[in-house]
mmCIF file of C-alpha atoms and ligand atoms in Angstrom:
data_model
loop_
_atom_site.group_PDB
_atom_site.id
_atom_site.type_symbol
_atom_site.label_atom_id
_atom_site.label_comp_id
_atom_site.label_asym_id
_atom_site.label_seq_id
_atom_site.Cartn_x
_atom_site.Cartn_y
_atom_site.Cartn_z
ATOM 1 C CA MET A 1 -13.161 26.380 -3.101
ATOM 2 C CA SER A 2 -13.465 28.456 0.105
ATOM 3 C CA VAL A 3 -10.432 28.792 2.424
ATOM 4 C CA ALA A 4 -12.319 26.918 5.166
ATOM 5 C CA LYS A 5 -13.154 24.046 2.789
ATOM 6 C CA ARG A 6 -9.539 23.907 1.543
ATOM 7 C CA ASP A 7 -8.202 23.832 5.128
ATOM 8 C CA LEU A 8 -10.587 20.969 5.839
ATOM 9 C CA GLU A 9 -9.385 19.094 2.730
ATOM 10 C CA ASN A 10 -5.732 19.636 3.714
ATOM 11 C CA ARG A 11 -6.198 18.219 7.207
ATOM 12 C CA LYS A 12 -4.096 15.164 7.999
ATOM 13 C CA VAL A 13 -5.981 11.999 7.059
ATOM 14 C CA THR A 14 -6.717 9.816 10.088
ATOM 15 C CA THR A 15 -8.311 6.402 10.518
ATOM 16 C CA HIS A 16 -11.364 8.237 11.860
ATOM 17 C CA ARG A 17 -11.543 10.363 8.714
ATOM 18 C CA LEU A 18 -11.506 7.245 6.510
ATOM 19 C CA MET A 19 -14.546 6.022 8.414
ATOM 20 C CA GLU A 20 -16.282 9.366 7.797
ATOM 21 C CA MET A 21 -15.451 9.044 4.093
ATOM 22 C CA LYS A 22 -17.078 5.625 3.972
ATOM 23 C CA GLN A 23 -20.144 6.960 5.773
ATOM 24 C CA ARG A 24 -20.664 9.744 3.248
ATOM 25 C CA GLY A 25 -19.840 7.517 0.274
ATOM 26 C CA GLU A 26 -16.588 9.281 -0.673
ATOM 27 C CA LYS A 27 -14.160 6.828 -2.291
ATOM 28 C CA ILE A 28 -10.720 6.441 -0.679
ATOM 29 C CA SER A 29 -7.559 6.639 -2.829
ATOM 30 C CA MET A 30 -4.527 4.619 -1.772
ATOM 31 C CA LEU A 31 -1.177 4.057 -3.506
ATOM 32 C CA THR A 32 2.120 2.506 -2.468
ATOM 33 C CA ALA A 33 5.324 4.495 -1.969
ATOM 34 C CA TYR A 34 8.674 3.377 -0.639
ATOM 35 C CA ASP A 35 10.931 6.434 -0.724
ATOM 36 C CA TYR A 36 11.002 10.140 0.183
ATOM 37 C CA SER A 37 10.899 11.646 -3.317
ATOM 38 C CA MET A 38 7.927 9.681 -4.647
ATOM 39 C CA ALA A 39 6.039 9.909 -1.338
ATOM 40 C CA ARG A 40 6.321 13.721 -1.447
ATOM 41 C CA ILE A 41 4.878 13.873 -4.978
ATOM 42 C CA ILE A 42 2.086 11.401 -4.206
ATOM 43 C CA ASP A 43 1.141 13.194 -0.986
ATOM 44 C CA GLU A 44 1.138 16.631 -2.623
ATOM 45 C CA ALA A 45 -1.046 15.213 -5.426
ATOM 46 C CA GLY A 46 -3.711 14.583 -2.782
ATOM 47 C CA MET A 47 -3.594 10.822 -2.094
ATOM 48 C CA ASP A 48 -5.659 9.814 0.961
ATOM 49 C CA VAL A 49 -3.567 6.815 2.060
ATOM 50 C CA ILE A 50 0.059 5.927 1.288
ATOM 51 C CA LEU A 51 0.965 2.289 1.792
ATOM 52 C CA VAL A 52 4.575 1.406 2.453
ATOM 53 C CA GLY A 53 3.858 -2.040 1.074
ATOM 54 C CA ASP A 54 6.042 -5.088 1.403
ATOM 55 C CA SER A 55 5.759 -5.048 -2.407
ATOM 56 C CA ALA A 56 8.972 -3.028 -1.879
ATOM 57 C CA SER A 57 10.520 -6.499 -1.889
ATOM 58 C CA ASN A 58 9.584 -6.737 -5.602
ATOM 59 C CA THR A 59 9.687 -3.144 -6.790
ATOM 60 C CA MET A 60 12.699 -1.856 -4.858
ATOM 61 C CA ALA A 61 14.781 -4.971 -4.183
ATOM 62 C CA GLY A 62 14.008 -7.069 -7.275
ATOM 63 C CA ASN A 63 12.778 -10.168 -5.409
ATOM 64 C CA THR A 64 10.142 -12.372 -7.045
ATOM 65 C CA THR A 65 7.980 -12.483 -3.879
ATOM 66 C CA THR A 66 7.338 -10.298 -0.830
ATOM 67 C CA LEU A 67 8.764 -12.928 1.515
ATOM 68 C CA PRO A 68 12.436 -11.906 1.709
ATOM 69 C CA ILE A 69 11.969 -8.287 2.877
ATOM 70 C CA THR A 70 12.976 -7.779 6.521
ATOM 71 C CA LEU A 71 11.552 -5.656 9.332
ATOM 72 C CA ASP A 72 14.661 -3.435 9.246
ATOM 73 C CA GLN A 73 14.178 -2.866 5.519
ATOM 74 C CA MET A 74 10.468 -2.035 5.949
ATOM 75 C CA ILE A 75 11.416 0.405 8.708
ATOM 76 C CA TYR A 76 13.949 2.060 6.390
ATOM 77 C CA HIS A 77 11.263 2.520 3.696
ATOM 78 C CA GLY A 78 8.662 3.617 6.262
ATOM 79 C CA LYS A 79 10.954 6.300 7.731
ATOM 80 C CA SER A 80 11.762 7.678 4.279
ATOM 81 C CA VAL A 81 8.086 7.945 3.345
ATOM 82 C CA VAL A 82 6.908 9.451 6.638
ATOM 83 C CA LYS A 83 9.519 12.254 6.362
ATOM 84 C CA ALA A 84 7.881 13.368 3.097
ATOM 85 C CA VAL A 85 4.200 13.063 3.954
ATOM 86 C CA LYS A 86 2.148 15.919 5.402
ATOM 87 C CA ARG A 87 -1.433 14.889 4.668
ATOM 88 C CA ALA A 88 -1.929 11.212 3.752
ATOM 89 C CA LEU A 89 -2.432 8.440 6.288
ATOM 90 C CA VAL A 90 0.751 6.332 6.207
ATOM 91 C CA VAL A 91 0.335 2.554 6.563
ATOM 92 C CA VAL A 92 3.373 0.262 6.874
ATOM 93 C CA ASP A 93 3.184 -3.468 6.105
ATOM 94 C CA LEU A 94 4.552 -5.868 8.719
ATOM 95 C CA PRO A 95 6.694 -8.252 6.662
ATOM 96 C CA PHE A 96 6.424 -12.033 6.445
ATOM 97 C CA GLY A 97 7.556 -13.862 9.591
ATOM 98 C CA THR A 98 7.276 -10.922 11.986
ATOM 99 C CA TYR A 99 3.718 -11.393 13.303
ATOM 100 C CA GLN A 100 2.361 -14.862 12.470
ATOM 101 C CA GLY A 101 2.434 -17.527 15.155
ATOM 102 C CA ASN A 102 3.684 -15.465 18.080
ATOM 103 C CA SER A 103 1.603 -12.528 19.267
ATOM 104 C CA LYS A 104 4.372 -11.150 21.517
ATOM 105 C CA GLU A 105 6.695 -10.994 18.543
ATOM 106 C CA ALA A 106 3.866 -9.436 16.497
ATOM 107 C CA LEU A 107 3.480 -6.664 19.066
ATOM 108 C CA ALA A 108 7.251 -6.113 19.210
ATOM 109 C CA SER A 109 7.346 -5.800 15.390
ATOM 110 C CA ALA A 110 4.430 -3.356 15.309
ATOM 111 C CA VAL A 111 5.909 -1.285 18.142
ATOM 112 C CA ARG A 112 9.234 -1.039 16.296
ATOM 113 C CA VAL A 113 7.462 0.165 13.152
ATOM 114 C CA MET A 114 5.460 2.789 15.044
ATOM 115 C CA LYS A 115 8.415 4.006 17.168
ATOM 116 C CA GLU A 116 11.035 4.057 14.448
ATOM 117 C CA THR A 117 9.034 5.205 11.393
ATOM 118 C CA HIS A 118 6.385 7.424 13.044
ATOM 119 C CA ALA A 119 3.831 5.914 10.640
ATOM 120 C CA ASP A 120 0.133 6.104 11.505
ATOM 121 C CA CYS A 121 -0.682 2.392 11.476
ATOM 122 C CA ILE A 122 0.297 -1.041 10.203
ATOM 123 C CA LYS A 123 -1.154 -3.618 7.805
ATOM 124 C CA ILE A 124 -1.050 -7.397 8.248
ATOM 125 C CA GLU A 125 -2.296 -10.315 6.163
ATOM 126 C CA GLY A 126 -4.758 -12.937 7.403
ATOM 127 C CA GLY A 127 -7.872 -13.551 9.489
ATOM 128 C CA LEU A 128 -8.654 -16.103 12.201
ATOM 129 C CA GLU A 129 -5.173 -17.634 12.080
ATOM 130 C CA ILE A 130 -3.568 -14.373 13.297
ATOM 131 C CA LYS A 131 -6.342 -13.390 15.757
ATOM 132 C CA GLU A 132 -4.057 -13.325 18.811
ATOM 133 C CA SER A 133 -1.502 -11.135 17.067
ATOM 134 C CA ILE A 134 -4.232 -8.705 16.007
ATOM 135 C CA GLU A 135 -5.627 -8.530 19.560
ATOM 136 C CA ARG A 136 -2.228 -7.922 21.126
ATOM 137 C CA ILE A 137 -1.215 -5.225 18.627
ATOM 138 C CA LEU A 138 -4.582 -3.468 19.008
ATOM 139 C CA SER A 139 -4.266 -3.644 22.805
ATOM 140 C CA ALA A 140 -1.217 -1.383 22.501
ATOM 141 C CA GLY A 141 -3.285 1.220 20.641
ATOM 142 C CA ILE A 142 -1.758 0.519 17.231
ATOM 143 C CA PRO A 143 -4.337 0.768 14.435
ATOM 144 C CA ILE A 144 -4.446 -2.188 12.034
ATOM 145 C CA MET A 145 -5.525 -2.491 8.425
ATOM 146 C CA GLY A 146 -6.306 -6.126 7.611
ATOM 147 C CA HIS A 147 -5.586 -7.794 4.260
ATOM 148 C CA LEU A 148 -7.576 -10.761 2.890
ATOM 149 C CA GLY A 149 -7.999 -12.580 -0.426
ATOM 150 C CA LEU A 150 -4.798 -12.973 -2.406
ATOM 151 C CA THR A 151 -2.375 -12.368 0.442
ATOM 152 C CA PRO A 152 1.045 -12.375 -1.251
ATOM 153 C CA GLN A 153 2.912 -13.534 1.880
ATOM 154 C CA SER A 154 1.060 -16.865 1.478
ATOM 155 C CA ILE A 155 1.956 -17.302 -2.181
ATOM 156 C CA ASN A 156 3.778 -20.569 -1.515
ATOM 157 C CA LYS A 157 0.599 -22.003 0.039
ATOM 158 C CA PHE A 158 -1.568 -20.791 -2.882
ATOM 159 C CA GLY A 159 0.980 -21.776 -5.553
ATOM 160 C CA THR A 160 -0.561 -19.277 -7.994
ATOM 161 C CA TYR A 161 -1.405 -15.573 -8.256
ATOM 162 C CA THR A 162 -4.877 -16.240 -9.722
ATOM 163 C CA VAL A 163 -8.141 -14.877 -8.301
ATOM 164 C CA ARG A 164 -8.954 -16.128 -4.768
ATOM 165 C CA ALA A 165 -12.270 -17.044 -3.117
ATOM 166 C CA LYS A 166 -14.017 -18.147 -6.305
ATOM 167 C CA GLU A 167 -15.138 -21.330 -4.547
ATOM 168 C CA GLU A 168 -17.889 -21.169 -1.939
ATOM 169 C CA ALA A 169 -15.826 -22.463 1.002
ATOM 170 C CA GLU A 170 -13.046 -19.919 0.521
ATOM 171 C CA ALA A 171 -15.568 -17.105 -0.046
ATOM 172 C CA LYS A 172 -17.370 -18.066 3.192
ATOM 173 C CA LYS A 173 -14.108 -18.011 5.158
ATOM 174 C CA LEU A 174 -13.206 -14.635 3.665
ATOM 175 C CA ILE A 175 -16.554 -13.147 4.738
ATOM 176 C CA GLU A 176 -16.129 -14.586 8.248
ATOM 177 C CA ASP A 177 -12.560 -13.285 8.462
ATOM 178 C CA ALA A 178 -13.625 -9.810 7.302
ATOM 179 C CA HIS A 179 -16.293 -9.674 10.034
ATOM 180 C CA LEU A 180 -13.774 -10.949 12.585
ATOM 181 C CA LEU A 181 -11.288 -8.214 11.670
ATOM 182 C CA GLU A 182 -13.994 -5.598 12.165
ATOM 183 C CA GLU A 183 -15.144 -7.116 15.489
ATOM 184 C CA LEU A 184 -11.565 -7.244 16.779
ATOM 185 C CA GLY A 185 -11.183 -3.525 16.023
ATOM 186 C CA CYS A 186 -9.261 -3.220 12.747
ATOM 187 C CA PHE A 187 -9.997 0.172 11.183
ATOM 188 C CA SER A 188 -10.023 -1.069 7.575
ATOM 189 C CA VAL A 189 -9.542 -4.141 5.384
ATOM 190 C CA THR A 190 -7.796 -4.520 2.035
ATOM 191 C CA LEU A 191 -9.244 -7.161 -0.299
ATOM 192 C CA GLU A 192 -6.916 -8.375 -3.037
ATOM 193 C CA LYS A 193 -7.877 -10.142 -6.274
ATOM 194 C CA ILE A 194 -11.272 -11.624 -5.428
ATOM 195 C CA PRO A 195 -14.561 -11.592 -7.393
ATOM 196 C CA ALA A 196 -16.139 -8.110 -7.505
ATOM 197 C CA LYS A 197 -19.487 -9.462 -6.287
ATOM 198 C CA LEU A 198 -17.921 -10.921 -3.151
ATOM 199 C CA ALA A 199 -15.944 -7.742 -2.431
ATOM 200 C CA THR A 200 -19.090 -5.619 -2.852
ATOM 201 C CA GLN A 201 -20.935 -7.855 -0.378
ATOM 202 C CA VAL A 202 -18.128 -7.537 2.182
ATOM 203 C CA ALA A 203 -17.984 -3.746 1.778
ATOM 204 C CA SER A 204 -21.746 -3.454 2.259
ATOM 205 C CA GLU A 205 -21.748 -5.691 5.351
ATOM 206 C CA LEU A 206 -18.837 -3.997 7.124
ATOM 207 C CA ALA A 207 -18.976 -0.576 8.756
ATOM 208 C CA ILE A 208 -15.212 -0.094 8.338
ATOM 209 C CA PRO A 209 -13.750 0.973 4.966
ATOM 210 C CA VAL A 210 -12.878 -1.817 2.535
ATOM 211 C CA ILE A 211 -10.091 -1.028 0.060
ATOM 212 C CA GLY A 212 -9.778 -3.163 -3.058
ATOM 213 C CA ILE A 213 -7.064 -4.163 -5.476
ATOM 214 C CA GLY A 214 -8.486 -6.329 -8.225
ATOM 215 C CA ALA A 215 -11.737 -6.470 -6.247
ATOM 216 C CA GLY A 216 -14.002 -4.351 -8.457
ATOM 217 C CA GLY A 217 -15.665 -0.995 -7.965
ATOM 218 C CA GLY A 218 -18.188 -1.870 -5.241
ATOM 219 C CA VAL A 219 -15.722 -1.325 -2.393
ATOM 220 C CA ASP A 220 -14.937 1.883 -0.471
ATOM 221 C CA GLY A 221 -11.591 2.665 -2.057
ATOM 222 C CA GLN A 222 -8.876 1.459 -4.393
ATOM 223 C CA VAL A 223 -5.176 0.707 -3.972
ATOM 224 C CA LEU A 224 -2.532 0.096 -6.638
ATOM 225 C CA VAL A 225 1.200 -0.485 -6.585
ATOM 226 C CA MET A 226 2.807 2.762 -7.710
ATOM 227 C CA HIS A 227 5.352 1.123 -10.050
ATOM 228 C CA ASP A 228 2.552 -0.745 -11.866
ATOM 229 C CA MET A 229 0.244 2.234 -12.431
ATOM 230 C CA LEU A 230 3.117 4.474 -13.519
ATOM 231 C CA GLY A 231 4.305 1.935 -16.100
ATOM 232 C CA LEU A 232 7.590 0.952 -14.467
ATOM 233 C CA THR A 233 6.780 -2.775 -14.399
ATOM 234 C CA LYS A 234 5.958 -3.430 -18.043
ATOM 235 C CA GLY A 235 5.914 -7.219 -17.827
ATOM 236 C CA PHE A 236 3.158 -7.181 -15.184
ATOM 237 C CA SER A 237 -0.303 -6.714 -16.740
ATOM 238 C CA PRO A 238 -3.114 -8.205 -14.655
ATOM 239 C CA ARG A 239 -6.660 -7.357 -15.774
ATOM 240 C CA PHE A 240 -7.253 -5.055 -12.790
ATOM 241 C CA LEU A 241 -4.288 -2.804 -13.543
ATOM 242 C CA ARG A 242 -4.890 0.550 -15.217
ATOM 243 C CA ARG A 243 -1.676 2.262 -16.357
ATOM 244 C CA TYR A 244 -1.798 6.025 -15.891
ATOM 245 C CA ALA A 245 1.651 6.714 -17.357
ATOM 246 C CA ASN A 246 4.425 5.002 -19.231
ATOM 247 C CA LEU A 247 7.404 6.147 -17.181
ATOM 248 C CA GLU A 248 9.655 3.377 -18.451
ATOM 249 C CA ASP A 249 9.566 4.876 -21.965
ATOM 250 C CA ILE A 250 9.881 8.446 -20.674
ATOM 251 C CA ILE A 251 12.890 7.552 -18.501
ATOM 252 C CA THR A 252 14.537 5.525 -21.277
ATOM 253 C CA THR A 253 14.225 8.438 -23.725
ATOM 254 C CA ALA A 254 15.630 10.899 -21.170
ATOM 255 C CA VAL A 255 18.545 8.643 -20.236
ATOM 256 C CA GLN A 256 19.378 7.924 -23.898
ATOM 257 C CA SER A 257 19.313 11.664 -24.700
ATOM 258 C CA TYR A 258 21.727 12.320 -21.839
ATOM 259 C CA ILE A 259 24.091 9.551 -23.025
ATOM 260 C CA GLU A 260 23.979 10.968 -26.542
ATOM 261 C CA ASP A 261 24.659 14.524 -25.351
ATOM 262 C CA VAL A 262 27.650 13.366 -23.285
ATOM 263 C CA LYS A 263 29.074 11.317 -26.183
ATOM 264 C CA ARG A 264 28.787 14.141 -28.709
ATOM 265 C CA GLU A 265 30.182 16.651 -26.198
ATOM 266 C CA ASP A 266 26.993 18.701 -26.250
ATOM 267 C CA PHE A 267 26.644 18.447 -22.467
ATOM 268 C CA PRO A 268 27.655 20.509 -20.579
ATOM 269 C CA ASN A 269 27.441 23.614 -22.753
ATOM 270 C CA GLU A 270 28.834 27.100 -22.031
ATOM 271 C CA LYS A 271 25.917 28.014 -19.746
ATOM 272 C CA GLU A 272 26.095 24.757 -17.788
ATOM 273 C CA GLN A 273 29.554 25.313 -16.316
ATOM 274 C CA TYR A 274 31.361 27.676 -13.928
HETATM 275 O O1 KIV B 1 2.448 -4.590 -0.481
HETATM 276 C C1 KIV B 1 1.578 -4.077 -1.190
HETATM 277 O O2 KIV B 1 1.840 -3.302 -2.124
HETATM 278 C C2 KIV B 1 0.192 -4.413 -0.903
HETATM 279 C C3 KIV B 1 -0.840 -3.996 -1.900
HETATM 280 C C4 KIV B 1 -0.833 -4.927 -3.032
HETATM 281 C C5 KIV B 1 -2.184 -3.876 -1.284
HETATM 282 O O3 KIV B 1 -0.088 -5.025 0.080
#
């Protein structure tokens, strides 16, 4: 690769650049990260977008849903990730209860995230029902990624984590919401766990990039939760998940070797002391 081409590749990813990627048919890679060390590795590996997802509530704090995580906690994770990232676009989720129902509060939450984490943009879940919040946040110049389909902050309304928008009425609303998000000025939309055919239709109708998780291959990019794809959440095996590593086994073997070495007084050896 020429130096000029490499410099171009290493440029910071912006919302504008994601749009260019969609236009030339280049798929967008997106993965979650919640801390400095993993964000550095993921960024240096060449990820386009790093999502500081409210899935931190599950993966980092051990909650069963995303609902309990607070704005302060998301800001803590966001700050840690941003410090590590040089190239990827960093998106921070606004957590449950910080943007629905009151657009002034939504703006205040988004402003806190942008000021305190220095992230590039925020992500929020929902369509028509959060229109005012979207408008107010966008009016402050804060870029928004929307999120439709299986929106985990509404899990108590859904009552199940199964595929959404299989029925015509829900699919119709999802299409309308996706168009609304684009018209309002969102720079991208994430579609979670919906039929591939529906997601492909949405991606072809929208000019903005559509990122899927459990939404098939006809969208403009893919996102996964880092702990799932690295094999740190063994009990979680939805059909859409591809595991790229089995870190749980690797870590267990390493930790057990260390315990064994300590017990049999093999560690530290002569060279590992002062
Ligand atoms: O919080 C998260 O990790 C997400 C992804 C599932 C898209 O929103």
